[in-house]
Amino acid sequence: MTDDLAALIAETEAALAASADLRAWDAVRVAVMGKNGSLTNKLKELGKVSPEERRTRGAALNVVKDSITTAIEARRAALDAAALNARLAAERMDVTLPPRPAVNGLIHPISRTMEEMAAIFGAMGFAIAEGPDVEDDWRNFGALNIPAHHSAREDMDTFYLPAPDEGGRRRVMRTHTSPVQVRTMISQEPPIRVIVPGRTYRADHDATHSPMFHQVEGLAIDRGLTLGHLKGCLIDFLRIFFGISNLPVRFRSSYFPFTEPSMEVDIGWNRKTGELGGGGDWLEILGSGMVHPKVLANCGIDAREWQGFAFGMGIERVTMLKHGIPDLRPFYESDIRWLRHYGFNPLAAAMLHEGV
Amino acid sequence: MKFSFSWLKTHLDTTASLTAITDALTMIGLELEGVEDRGAALAAFRIAHVIEAVQHPNADRLRMCRVDDGTKVYSVVCGAPNARTGMKGVFAAAGAFIPGTGITLKVGEIRGVKSEGMLLSMREMGLGEDHSGIVDLPEDAPVGTPYPVWAGMDDPIIDIAVTPNRGDALSVRGVARDLAAAGLGTLKPLVVPAIAGIGPSAVVWAIEMPEHCSWVLGRTVRGVKNGPSPQWLQDRLTSIGLRPINALVDVTNFFTIDLGRPLHVFDADKVQGGRLTFRPGAGESFRALNAKDYTARLTDCVIADAAGVQSLAGVIGGEATGCDEATTNVFIECALFNPVAVALTGRHHQIASDARSRFERGIDPALLPDATDLATAMIMALCGGTPSEVAAAGAEPAWQRTATLRFARLRDFGGLDVPADEAVSRLERLGFTLAARDGASVTVNVPSWRNDVAATSALEPDPAMDPAKATRAAAGREAMEPEADLVEEVLRLGGLDAVPAVSMPVTVPVPAPTLTARQSRNALARRIIAAAGYAESVTFSFMPTREAALFGPAPDSLRLLNPIAADLDQLRATPLATLAMAASRNAARGHADVNLFEIGPAFRADGQTVFAAGIRAGQTPRAWNAPAQSPDAMDAKADVWAVLAALGVPMEALTTTPDAPAHYHPGRSGTVRQGPKTVLATFGALHPSVIAALDLTGPAVAFEIDLNAIQEPKRKKKALPDLPAFQPVKRDFAFVVDAAVAADTLIRAARGAERTLISGVALFDVYEGDKMEAGRKSLAVEVTFQPREQTLTDAEIEAACAKVVAAVTKATGASLRG
């Protein structure tokens, strides 16, 4: 390589190295490779030399051109990278700043429990039945074998509304969700499997009683359902609901006007710690029994052909037990602190395949 | 009901332990409420003889005692001032737990003298406050005997809950019978003495209310000497919390508990006219044995003599004719009353007596003659006297019934295959007697005391039921109820735990959806609203009338007749009412910024519906990159839109009009309708006067959606998606319109200008300000043109834009903004 070419390379490389930004870099590029650039001019001069000389000179110039082009592009890449780094450095932020606040909504524990009940009983073939909160005294009492003189009908237990309904019956705030049993048996032919979650009302207000609370009622009518199925259904439910596969469940003989035989159901717990399962103590949790032949007859079902069972439990009560909630009253107070503490994520619905 | 273990054993021959008895009671349906065993904590304390008590050599106030508790002699240092040689006291040896101090005794040395136990005060035994000295027992107290045995405190008191169907179990004998039937012993026979009455009774009966009192027996015992009962009877009564009165009265109370057979005794000399009549009350007052005055109603059955009302039949006796220490001639009443009549009378007068609780459940109608004789015999034994013949009125009712059990039903209904012999044996032990038996079934006579088995009470069928169906159903009940009664008896005696649990039969491998379409839409609404940042509340259905009236009608027909509190009397017209109160309560606690919602009943005079209601109160959180903002009506509208869209409502068919109910700000609220009539939702800022009335601290916005008004989406398959091959073209238009023009009108006009070409109109700017002449505003929209056949030419776009301007101008009088 001739001296002038070696010098051009050296000069160009020095100029590139000295270029601190894209503008200076471009000036170097134009000065060498531009229309009147030093390399361009040397290429133009190639035509003036002899053919032999042209061949060697041409080859040398091509090498120089490649070398300079590479150097220019390399410098460009280095400048781009430096510029990007500088921009990124300028864009640095304090990542310890708090994120934009989100207000998360919540599902109330009562709704959550109802959803869980729907999921578990649904898997056992139960549908959900509903009915009005204001009932007549026949559906709430009479049809369920609670006669007119029964003490449950007294003012001290039951809320009444003025003016009888169109049928001339007294209007009451339903004291249990059992009137929906009656509605279901009248409106649909057996076999029947329904649960009835809903609001219920009793004239009672203290630390452990609320004038409004929630119950879930269950009703199953079929051919051949026995007290054994009642036990199985409830044991299956309770063990899944509380998530304790060996939860002790005890059945005691009892009395309700609308079932016969009737049973109280207890679950095992530890009275001192409140822990469910072991502990050797028993906690009454729900009432149940085989549907009374009179109730079936009042609703038009022939007890010789159809039989089944019913049960009822307090939704707040099982919710308190499941989640260790000590007091009943805050369920209805809408204290945002309580709701935030006990509420559930609305996007985590109760589904058996995700776990209840 | 309470009774002592020893009382139970007077009817039950048993070797069973207390625990075995109490466990069995719970399992057979006589639920144990509690056991009070005062003696258990004192069992280690024995009566001891203080052989000598001498001055402690190293302490002025202490004595050194040698104490013999019947097993050995102990050295005891005692500080009690009354410790003395020769006395009888109560001794606790080392190792015993002292209930009064909570300390377990140890052998110790007090000032150089060994002390191996303690002489106890009453307080140390947990039996009172007396700590003035150690217990000083009578001279004849037997050394070595456990103190609770000597003091009669070793008899546990059992308390059970008796269900309303088991009147027979409100007696010690009834409980004993059930326990015997459950295999915990043998029921002792009831020995009834023969009473040879002499002469007619001084008092006789007359029944004028046979539907209330069907049968009554009575007997005069002349020449009795009344006074305190003997100790055993007083102990029986006091052990269960009854106060001994005098022997004659105590006898009646004894049989009330012992046999569940309430009795009453009149002082025969105080009864005027020698006749007691069961008749309706006539508004007269009388003083009852509880020293209160009652006025008998026409519907109350009273027992009256010539002077007037002396007793409310089956509920409480009267003071005027009661027996006292001076009574010498006593008349015993043993009657049978209508349970419902007694319940109604007792309830009206608010008298809860042992007699009422038994009569209203129904007592043994066949026991009257035996009970009369037993009471007579006990009165004669305690008070002497000469019995008269029995005075009677009415007659024993026909109580006899039979019931049949097909043995297979124990398995097919009860779920447990009890062997036939065992089933029959259980029934017989309960007092049922065999009427007939074959291989498949048994027919039994129901004992007189079991009015709950094979009872014949009236049905209350659905009046709208088809008569043939009703007849068939009634026949089904008649056939099955007595058998169900017997199945229950057989099963409960063996314990229901014996019935094997069987999971529900599976009808289909994978069950159909549990929720109806409406139920799952409501569940979805709940999640949508919660996901928008609302916390779900559950508030009461009733609320104060004043506040309820702020949110809609509060008619009398929805006001409770007997509210539990004056501020919980009115059924709410909307859950928003109780939510707003909840927001106010939170604000009062210092939490003014809350979003609350509820899905719950909204009550109307003509029925109820389900509302999803929400309230946003206070501000959004304040942050470095997002300033706090007060929600406005449009936030509430966005919530409504989110729910309705999620529930499949055709959004383009909705109209919004500024006519929301009065609890909203009249200028910042709206009603959302589908079609001309159906109101789906209302939303807006709450009215300032509502905010003031509820003490909310600042503005709040709210919405209410009537979930029952939302129609089921048409379940047709989705159409194929619209995916045109050509790029859409967007053009912006700024229109100047009169300030009163509704944006919706403008948007609809633009949308309708070229139906097939215009695929969207989005309003992106609203301007009312100084650059605009007064009374005018600028609305800017972006219109999207979607070509379908070919790319639009400039001329086509121009033409379409002109149509938009023309349509909007026509509909709103708008001009394009210059």
PDB file of C-alpha atoms in Angstrom, chain B residues 694-796:
ATOM      1  CA  LEU B 694     -77.431  11.009  56.667  1.00  0.00           C
ATOM      2  CA  ASP B 695     -74.437  12.992  57.952  1.00  0.00           C
ATOM      3  CA  LEU B 696     -72.319  11.889  55.034  1.00  0.00           C
ATOM      4  CA  THR B 697     -69.215  14.040  55.083  1.00  0.00           C
ATOM      5  CA  GLY B 698     -69.027  14.833  51.370  1.00  0.00           C
ATOM      6  CA  PRO B 699     -70.535  14.166  47.991  1.00  0.00           C
ATOM      7  CA  ALA B 700     -71.308  10.607  47.039  1.00  0.00           C
ATOM      8  CA  VAL B 701     -72.443   8.909  43.856  1.00  0.00           C
ATOM      9  CA  ALA B 702     -74.538   5.811  43.605  1.00  0.00           C
ATOM     10  CA  PHE B 703     -76.282   3.392  41.309  1.00  0.00           C
ATOM     11  CA  GLU B 704     -79.132   0.927  41.545  1.00  0.00           C
ATOM     12  CA  ILE B 705     -79.726  -1.877  39.055  1.00  0.00           C
ATOM     13  CA  ASP B 706     -82.933  -3.908  39.114  1.00  0.00           C
ATOM     14  CA  LEU B 707     -81.507  -7.330  38.375  1.00  0.00           C
ATOM     15  CA  ASN B 708     -84.959  -8.871  37.957  1.00  0.00           C
ATOM     16  CA  ALA B 709     -85.760  -6.347  35.188  1.00  0.00           C
ATOM     17  CA  ILE B 710     -82.887  -7.549  33.057  1.00  0.00           C
ATOM     18  CA  GLN B 711     -84.152  -9.925  30.458  1.00  0.00           C
ATOM     19  CA  GLU B 712     -82.527 -13.199  29.705  1.00  0.00           C
ATOM     20  CA  PRO B 713     -80.224 -12.651  26.710  1.00  0.00           C
ATOM     21  CA  LYS B 714     -81.448 -14.399  23.609  1.00  0.00           C
ATOM     22  CA  ARG B 715     -79.559 -17.629  23.608  1.00  0.00           C
ATOM     23  CA  LYS B 716     -78.996 -17.659  19.867  1.00  0.00           C
ATOM     24  CA  LYS B 717     -75.607 -18.603  18.587  1.00  0.00           C
ATOM     25  CA  LYS B 718     -73.246 -15.710  18.064  1.00  0.00           C
ATOM     26  CA  ALA B 719     -73.145 -14.350  14.484  1.00  0.00           C
ATOM     27  CA  LEU B 720     -69.886 -14.676  12.600  1.00  0.00           C
ATOM     28  CA  PRO B 721     -67.433 -11.885  13.409  1.00  0.00           C
ATOM     29  CA  ASP B 722     -67.269  -8.787  11.173  1.00  0.00           C
ATOM     30  CA  LEU B 723     -63.672  -8.711   9.875  1.00  0.00           C
ATOM     31  CA  PRO B 724     -63.545  -6.382   6.810  1.00  0.00           C
ATOM     32  CA  ALA B 725     -60.441  -6.617   4.620  1.00  0.00           C
ATOM     33  CA  PHE B 726     -60.059  -2.829   4.263  1.00  0.00           C
ATOM     34  CA  GLN B 727     -58.638  -0.303   6.652  1.00  0.00           C
ATOM     35  CA  PRO B 728     -61.120   1.932   8.426  1.00  0.00           C
ATOM     36  CA  VAL B 729     -60.924   5.689   7.927  1.00  0.00           C
ATOM     37  CA  LYS B 730     -61.361   8.071  10.871  1.00  0.00           C
ATOM     38  CA  ARG B 731     -62.439  11.685  10.717  1.00  0.00           C
ATOM     39  CA  ASP B 732     -62.945  14.185  13.532  1.00  0.00           C
ATOM     40  CA  PHE B 733     -65.827  16.675  13.643  1.00  0.00           C
ATOM     41  CA  ALA B 734     -66.333  19.511  16.132  1.00  0.00           C
ATOM     42  CA  PHE B 735     -69.942  20.652  16.315  1.00  0.00           C
ATOM     43  CA  VAL B 736     -71.250  23.744  18.068  1.00  0.00           C
ATOM     44  CA  VAL B 737     -74.679  23.122  19.512  1.00  0.00           C
ATOM     45  CA  ASP B 738     -77.060  24.663  21.966  1.00  0.00           C
ATOM     46  CA  ALA B 739     -75.949  23.842  25.516  1.00  0.00           C
ATOM     47  CA  ALA B 740     -79.212  21.975  26.135  1.00  0.00           C
ATOM     48  CA  VAL B 741     -78.635  19.466  23.338  1.00  0.00           C
ATOM     49  CA  ALA B 742     -78.098  15.944  24.681  1.00  0.00           C
ATOM     50  CA  ALA B 743     -74.843  14.420  23.548  1.00  0.00           C
ATOM     51  CA  ASP B 744     -76.670  11.180  22.933  1.00  0.00           C
ATOM     52  CA  THR B 745     -78.860  12.846  20.287  1.00  0.00           C
ATOM     53  CA  LEU B 746     -75.810  14.056  18.413  1.00  0.00           C
ATOM     54  CA  ILE B 747     -74.053  10.707  18.605  1.00  0.00           C
ATOM     55  CA  ARG B 748     -77.125   8.841  17.385  1.00  0.00           C
ATOM     56  CA  ALA B 749     -77.562  11.295  14.506  1.00  0.00           C
ATOM     57  CA  ALA B 750     -73.962  10.846  13.419  1.00  0.00           C
ATOM     58  CA  ARG B 751     -74.256   7.083  13.759  1.00  0.00           C
ATOM     59  CA  GLY B 752     -77.373   7.028  11.627  1.00  0.00           C
ATOM     60  CA  ALA B 753     -75.981   9.227   8.847  1.00  0.00           C
ATOM     61  CA  GLU B 754     -74.648   6.327   6.799  1.00  0.00           C
ATOM     62  CA  ARG B 755     -75.628   3.081   8.550  1.00  0.00           C
ATOM     63  CA  THR B 756     -73.608   0.651   6.490  1.00  0.00           C
ATOM     64  CA  LEU B 757     -70.466   2.719   6.259  1.00  0.00           C
ATOM     65  CA  ILE B 758     -70.195   4.192   9.779  1.00  0.00           C
ATOM     66  CA  SER B 759     -69.045   1.586  12.253  1.00  0.00           C
ATOM     67  CA  GLY B 760     -68.452   3.798  15.257  1.00  0.00           C
ATOM     68  CA  VAL B 761     -68.911   7.273  16.706  1.00  0.00           C
ATOM     69  CA  ALA B 762     -66.863   8.242  19.773  1.00  0.00           C
ATOM     70  CA  LEU B 763     -67.379  11.521  21.572  1.00  0.00           C
ATOM     71  CA  PHE B 764     -63.947  12.717  22.687  1.00  0.00           C
ATOM     72  CA  ASP B 765     -64.362  16.325  23.721  1.00  0.00           C
ATOM     73  CA  VAL B 766     -66.938  18.570  25.354  1.00  0.00           C
ATOM     74  CA  TYR B 767     -66.165  22.285  25.569  1.00  0.00           C
ATOM     75  CA  GLU B 768     -68.158  25.031  27.202  1.00  0.00           C
ATOM     76  CA  GLY B 769     -66.149  28.124  28.034  1.00  0.00           C
ATOM     77  CA  ASP B 770     -64.991  31.628  27.198  1.00  0.00           C
ATOM     78  CA  LYS B 771     -64.116  30.798  23.612  1.00  0.00           C
ATOM     79  CA  MET B 772     -67.691  29.736  23.069  1.00  0.00           C
ATOM     80  CA  GLU B 773     -70.636  32.073  22.929  1.00  0.00           C
ATOM     81  CA  ALA B 774     -72.965  31.843  25.921  1.00  0.00           C
ATOM     82  CA  GLY B 775     -75.502  29.048  25.818  1.00  0.00           C
ATOM     83  CA  ARG B 776     -73.524  27.060  23.257  1.00  0.00           C
ATOM     84  CA  LYS B 777     -71.108  24.188  23.612  1.00  0.00           C
ATOM     85  CA  SER B 778     -68.777  22.255  21.380  1.00  0.00           C
ATOM     86  CA  LEU B 779     -69.015  18.497  21.044  1.00  0.00           C
ATOM     87  CA  ALA B 780     -66.257  16.731  19.165  1.00  0.00           C
ATOM     88  CA  VAL B 781     -66.696  13.243  17.772  1.00  0.00           C
ATOM     89  CA  GLU B 782     -64.508  10.809  15.952  1.00  0.00           C
ATOM     90  CA  VAL B 783     -66.404   8.965  13.232  1.00  0.00           C
ATOM     91  CA  THR B 784     -65.096   5.657  11.901  1.00  0.00           C
ATOM     92  CA  PHE B 785     -65.936   4.736   8.283  1.00  0.00           C
ATOM     93  CA  GLN B 786     -65.524   1.076   7.501  1.00  0.00           C
ATOM     94  CA  PRO B 787     -65.347   0.252   3.763  1.00  0.00           C
ATOM     95  CA  ARG B 788     -66.350  -3.275   2.829  1.00  0.00           C
ATOM     96  CA  GLU B 789     -66.027  -3.580  -0.965  1.00  0.00           C
ATOM     97  CA  GLN B 790     -63.004  -1.441  -1.790  1.00  0.00           C
ATOM     98  CA  THR B 791     -60.812   1.288  -0.371  1.00  0.00           C
ATOM     99  CA  LEU B 792     -62.660   4.587  -0.100  1.00  0.00           C
ATOM    100  CA  THR B 793     -61.766   7.319  -2.538  1.00  0.00           C
ATOM    101  CA  ASP B 794     -61.316  10.867  -1.312  1.00  0.00           C
ATOM    102  CA  ALA B 795     -64.547  11.802  -2.996  1.00  0.00           C
ATOM    103  CA  GLU B 796     -66.434   9.019  -1.209  1.00  0.00           C
TER     104      GLU B 796
END
